[in-house]
Amino acid sequence: MIEIQDFLRTLGTDSGFWNPLVWGVIIIIAFLIAYIIRGMGKTEYKEKTEQTKVFLSGNPELEKEEMHVKASNVYWGFMESFKWLYSGLDKMHTGNVSDYILWFVIILGVLFLILGVI
Amino acid sequence: MIYNIPYIAVVALILIGLYAIIFKRNLIKIVIGITLIESGVNLFLITLAFKQDSIAPIYRGSGSRIMSLPVPHALTLTSIVIGVAVLALMLSLIIHIYKHYKTLDASKIGREKE
Amino acid sequence: MSGMSRIVKTVTNVAFPIVMIYGLYVIAHGHLTPGGGFQGGAVVASGLAMLLVAYGSVWTMGKIKEKQLSVLESIGAFGFIGLAFLGILMVYLYSGLQGNFFNNFLINQDIFPIFNELGRGFGNINTAGVIPLMNFAVGLKVIAGLFAIVLVMAYATRLKGVKQK
Amino acid sequence: MSKRNFAAVIFFAIVAVFLVFGALMMHPFGEFNEDNYPEMDEYIIDNTQNETGADNGVTAVVFDYRGFDTLGEATVLFTAVAGVIILFRRLKK
Amino acid sequence: MNIIDDLILHSPALIVAIPLLGAFLTPLISKINDKMRNIFVIFIVLLTSAIVLLLANDIYAVCGKIHTYVFGGSSPVTQGGFAIRILFEVDGLNIFMALIATILAIVGVIYSWAFMKENTGLDKYYTLYLLMIAGMFGMILTGDMFNFFVFLEITSIASCALIAFWTNKGKAVDAGFKYIVVSATGALFILFAIAILYGQYNALNMAVLASKIEFSFLDNIALVVLVSGLAMKAGIVPMHMWLPDAYGRAPASVTLILVGVTQASLYGALRMIFTVYGDSLSTTLNQIGDINIELNLILGIFIVALALLTIFIGVLMALKENNFKRMIAFAAVAEIGYMILAIGAALTTIFSAAETDIGTGAMALKGGIFHILNDALDVGLLFLVAGAVYYATKETSLNRLGGLARNMKYTTIFFLIGLLAVSGMPPMNGFASKLIIYESTYQVNPILSIIAILCSILLLAVFVKVFHSAFLGPKQPKFDDVKEVPKSMLLAMGIIACIIIFIGLFPDIVVNNIVQPAVNAITDNSNYISNVIGGI
């Protein structure tokens, strides 16, 4: 019931299309271009010499535990800039069962108002 | 609308249950609220089954053939058994919660802090 | 715990058989009189729970474990769903009619004619086709299930450290 | 009265008002006429003895007409028993 | 083949009854030994899947075919046109959800073999697992309102007991209690609405109700209660808070099925809105000036607003979260928001008179329903990976993880696939469905698609954070003895990954053969109704 040429068909949305195979061809070409550009990079780079050692502006290298950036430190600036939003969200997420049901009742009341009054 | 008093009672039961769930902080009282809502719904089903001057839907040798509707009785039976199951599970979970937290205050447990 | 006082135990011993007989009656006559598998099973399970309260959870757990109860319950549930499956099979075997899941395969088709009469009055249990059998299966299941719930919860919340007798 | 309880009371009152209105709009208690004639239940009442052979209409509905609901109901009880036993099981170590 | 025809004939009953039978038999089988029990459970699930595939093959053979099954009787309705027995009515939407549930069930059972090996009480675990699967199938396949409620309760109780499976953790028990309270309340309100409908029309069958319904005030109340209860079960903001607790604390194999249960609740909301209330949705409620406000417009705008809130809050909370599984749970909330967005956009447009609006609505529905499948697969795969990491390291906090890519290569690859898929990167399957959603919502209102795309980018940021802090980074000394997870878990994750890549590479086949019948089943409910009570 599924012929082989169906595997090549394009997913047409009403104002666009999406064909993964075309995308795959394009991405392969892009990889090739990137590889060529990489090929014409610095040639005097050597493995296993002073060049590959970690250079922390002269400071000694930390051990592995501190080298890894902790998850709570990723996107620190985002959290800081949206502190006003996150304070409200934290106030919303109380782990209290009654609040869960309260939100349900609020949605119920809002829908009643919308569908009843109009 | 004097005939709608039973429906008013149903709504009152459901609202009392909701009040107990929302405004009470003891877990046992929250469970009691849920059982109140459940009994309100069961009362609603049974209320729908009633018909004027009717008997239970069981054939006797004699008696009037005006019978109350049998389907809501069956639904209520199912709903009651489901309520029993939910109640048993909730109470056993509350036992575990008390073992872990040594309290039953809903606002003192369950706040996620990482 | 060592259970309650001797008075309670004596009264329980007297009341227990009556409760049992009443519950079994309700199960057996479910299709003729008010009642059925669930109601009768609840009555019997309440009688067993009375025994549990009177004699203590440790004594009862010594008599019967919740594993055996869950096996009993599985047997009851299997009987119930097996009767439902027979609705598909039996009608294929005995008549050309196409039977569905939960088909009442004993009534209105001559497989076992003894079950094939319509219910009139209280006396005749052998009516209503498959319904009494389903009543018994559900009754067994409800007895085992409810008593298992009560027994497990009572045994889990027993007072530790009290001198067991 | 905290902000939370204030909002709770407000929406609770809204839900209560709408539910009471709904209760007043139900058909009168126990009265059935042409426009809300219970055809399904009347059919069951009339044909219980012929189709299932049971005197008890409720049992006929529970075990024959809506037997699959009863299977689900029995399954709910089975589930609750399994859940309670699994919650009070003996943990290793 | 006669036996095959009989199987197809009885398949709607067997799909639900065989897992129930397996659940009833599991305590007896597990008396023998554990290996036998696992084999038995996997056999039961595979048998169910085979029957589902047979039924799907039967339904997709004819366009618009509906398989009706009557329990206990032969004819669906009596002369008066009212159904007295319980009907199962399987059309394109049902079988689509059933296929999703099948994939999740197989993968979950295979995954459980090694994942739950160290725990006690495994016989009851497998019993409840089969009961969850059976309840999910029942919710999906049933055509009777009260039967839907019963299976909803079965699923809720079984999943609650499984969420609290690790009873030595206080959080797990607490999450289970929250889940059972929320689901019990929602289910009771759903039953209340069902009782209102029954008291008005004396019918419990969905098709009969859909044929009888006219939009009175009581139907209004019933619709509101039904939609709110099912939305709470589906985890829509602001009723989503039970979801991170439950998803985050349950065993990963249980979380996989919980995803399917959430989708099943969403399916219930779809069925109630589009099929049961389908005819009365375009009733004009009020007229302001010369524009008349229709019910579907109001409901659609409200659902779209909830959807934007869901996407936004889900993504923001996921960015902030530091627990592995809770973060994925918040991302799952955001993913649910995309489906709701598509459904709301379809509601606003699909009932209008203009031809282009109808096309847009159908396209939005196509995207939303396609995204249900993709979301189940992607989020399920991510949860399985999180469970694998927990199994290997006994560690859930991302702050203490790191450098696992060196020890767990395959798990890392699977997580990368899930990452790309869930954040809508080409060529994975998430991109195809999200593309359809973006384009259709752009024609409804450009703002919607802009917000959706922005939140999708934030979702990618979320998983980049997880990938960096859990798998990348230098090798941690405390994880030196961490080994790759066992074969069965890898197999389970590999199955989902292969399906994801297949759908990603050939989306048109899936959309044309599986999604389109579901959309057709939603958009006209006259076929659904006339299949039960004859031609109208």
GROMACS .gro file of C-alpha atoms in nm, chain A residues 1-3 6-21 23 64-65 67-75 78-79 82 85-86 89-90 92-97 99-101 103-104 107-108 110-112 114-118, chain E residues 178 181-182 185 189 220-221 224 228-229 232 238-242 245 286 295 298 302 316-317 319-320 322 330 363 398-399 401-402 426-427 431 435-436 439 443 461 465 468-469 472-478 504-509 511-513:
model
  118
    1MET     CA    1   0.000   0.000   0.000
    2ILE     CA    2   0.304   0.227   0.044
    3GLU     CA    3   0.508   0.248  -0.274
    6ASP     CA    4   0.616   0.774  -0.129
    7PHE     CA    5   0.936   0.782   0.067
    8LEU     CA    6   1.054   1.072  -0.146
    9ARG     CA    7   0.742   1.285  -0.126
   10THR     CA    8   0.747   1.629   0.030
   11LEU     CA    9   0.541   1.717   0.334
   12GLY     CA   10   0.341   2.010   0.201
   13THR     CA   11   0.200   2.255   0.445
   14ASP     CA   12  -0.042   2.498   0.292
   15SER     CA   13   0.212   2.779   0.265
   16GLY     CA   14   0.540   2.592   0.273
   17PHE     CA   15   0.700   2.253   0.244
   18TRP     CA   16   0.948   2.034   0.426
   19ASN     CA   17   1.152   1.758   0.269
   20PRO     CA   18   1.416   1.603   0.495
   21LEU     CA   19   1.610   1.452   0.205
   23TRP     CA   20   1.769   1.919   0.379
   64LYS     CA   21   3.809   1.813   3.760
   65GLU     CA   22   3.536   1.886   4.012
   67MET     CA   23   3.641   2.263   3.615
   68HIS     CA   24   3.284   2.160   3.539
   69VAL     CA   25   3.032   2.444   3.536
   70LYS     CA   26   2.743   2.352   3.764
   71ALA     CA   27   2.395   2.341   3.620
   72SER     CA   28   2.262   2.612   3.846
   73ASN     CA   29   2.530   2.849   3.717
   74VAL     CA   30   2.438   2.806   3.351
   75TYR     CA   31   2.215   3.093   3.233
   78PHE     CA   32   1.903   3.509   3.239
   79MET     CA   33   1.787   3.422   3.589
   82PHE     CA   34   1.414   3.777   3.498
   85LEU     CA   35   0.925   3.689   3.684
   86TYR     CA   36   1.078   3.396   3.867
   89LEU     CA   37   0.654   3.180   3.945
   90ASP     CA   38   0.805   3.051   4.267
   92MET     CA   39   0.282   3.019   4.224
   93HIS     CA   40   0.443   2.676   4.262
   94THR     CA   41   0.365   2.599   4.622
   95GLY     CA   42   0.375   2.226   4.674
   96ASN     CA   43   0.039   2.243   4.846
   97VAL     CA   44  -0.245   2.016   4.737
   99ASP     CA   45  -0.361   2.520   4.580
  100TYR     CA   46  -0.377   2.269   4.300
  101ILE     CA   47  -0.749   2.227   4.353
  103TRP     CA   48  -0.640   2.660   4.050
  104PHE     CA   49  -0.892   2.410   3.917
  107ILE     CA   50  -1.039   2.791   3.588
  108LEU     CA   51  -1.389   2.655   3.648
  110VAL     CA   52  -1.350   3.182   3.477
  111LEU     CA   53  -1.501   2.947   3.221
  112PHE     CA   54  -1.840   2.974   3.391
  114ILE     CA   55  -1.708   3.352   3.008
  115LEU     CA   56  -1.964   3.101   2.884
  116GLY     CA   57  -2.244   3.204   3.118
  117VAL     CA   58  -2.240   3.579   3.108
  118ILE     CA   59  -2.183   3.620   2.735
  668LYS     CA   60  -0.095   1.484   4.523
  671VAL     CA   61  -0.609   1.390   4.509
  672VAL     CA   62  -0.595   1.583   4.183
  675THR     CA   63  -1.124   1.543   4.218
  679PHE     CA   64  -1.625   1.642   3.846
  710ASN     CA   65  -2.302   2.474   2.916
  711ILE     CA   66  -2.218   2.375   3.273
  714VAL     CA   67  -1.723   2.360   3.130
  718SER     CA   68  -1.178   2.172   3.307
  719GLY     CA   69  -1.150   1.825   3.455
  722MET     CA   70  -0.644   1.921   3.479
  728PRO     CA   71  -0.225   2.661   3.575
  729MET     CA   72  -0.335   2.310   3.667
  730HIS     CA   73   0.000   2.156   3.580
  731MET     CA   74   0.168   2.152   3.920
  732TRP     CA   75   0.096   1.788   3.996
  735ASP     CA   76   0.598   1.607   4.104
  776ASN     CA   77  -2.457   3.674   2.167
  785LEU     CA   78  -1.924   2.947   2.124
  788ILE     CA   79  -1.492   3.202   2.283
  792PHE     CA   80  -0.964   3.081   2.591
  806LEU     CA   81   1.067   2.916   3.203
  807MET     CA   82   1.031   2.672   3.490
  809LEU     CA   83   1.514   2.668   3.254
  810LYS     CA   84   1.525   2.725   3.626
  812ASN     CA   85   1.802   2.164   3.844
  820PHE     CA   86   0.835   2.099   3.274
  853MET     CA   87  -0.407   2.215   0.898
  888LEU     CA   88   2.219   1.807   3.761
  889ASN     CA   89   2.454   1.995   3.992
  891LEU     CA   90   2.632   1.509   3.747
  892GLY     CA   91   2.885   1.558   3.474
  916PRO     CA   92   1.547   1.936   1.171
  917PRO     CA   93   1.556   1.661   1.063
  921PHE     CA   94   1.036   1.983   1.351
  925LEU     CA   95   0.639   2.353   1.132
  926ILE     CA   96   0.276   2.272   1.055
  929GLU     CA   97   0.233   2.796   0.973
  933GLN     CA   98  -0.254   3.249   0.951
  951ALA     CA   99   1.842   2.614   2.549
  955LYS     CA  100   2.191   2.302   2.962
  958HIS     CA  101   2.624   2.022   2.904
  959SER     CA  102   2.587   1.963   3.273
  962LEU     CA  103   2.974   1.695   2.872
  963GLY     CA  104   3.253   1.831   3.083
  964PRO     CA  105   3.559   1.664   3.229
  965LYS     CA  106   3.538   1.310   3.359
  966GLN     CA  107   3.434   1.317   3.721
  967PRO     CA  108   3.639   1.096   3.953
  968LYS     CA  109   3.330   0.984   4.145
  994GLY     CA  110   1.170   1.259   1.098
  995LEU     CA  111   1.299   1.138   0.765
  996PHE     CA  112   0.967   1.043   0.610
  997PRO     CA  113   0.704   1.265   0.774
  998ASP     CA  114   0.476   1.271   0.473
  999ILE     CA  115   0.401   0.900   0.495
 1001VAL     CA  116   0.088   1.241   0.797
 1002ASN     CA  117  -0.095   1.099   0.498
 1003ASN     CA  118  -0.157   0.748   0.627
   0.00000   0.00000   0.00000
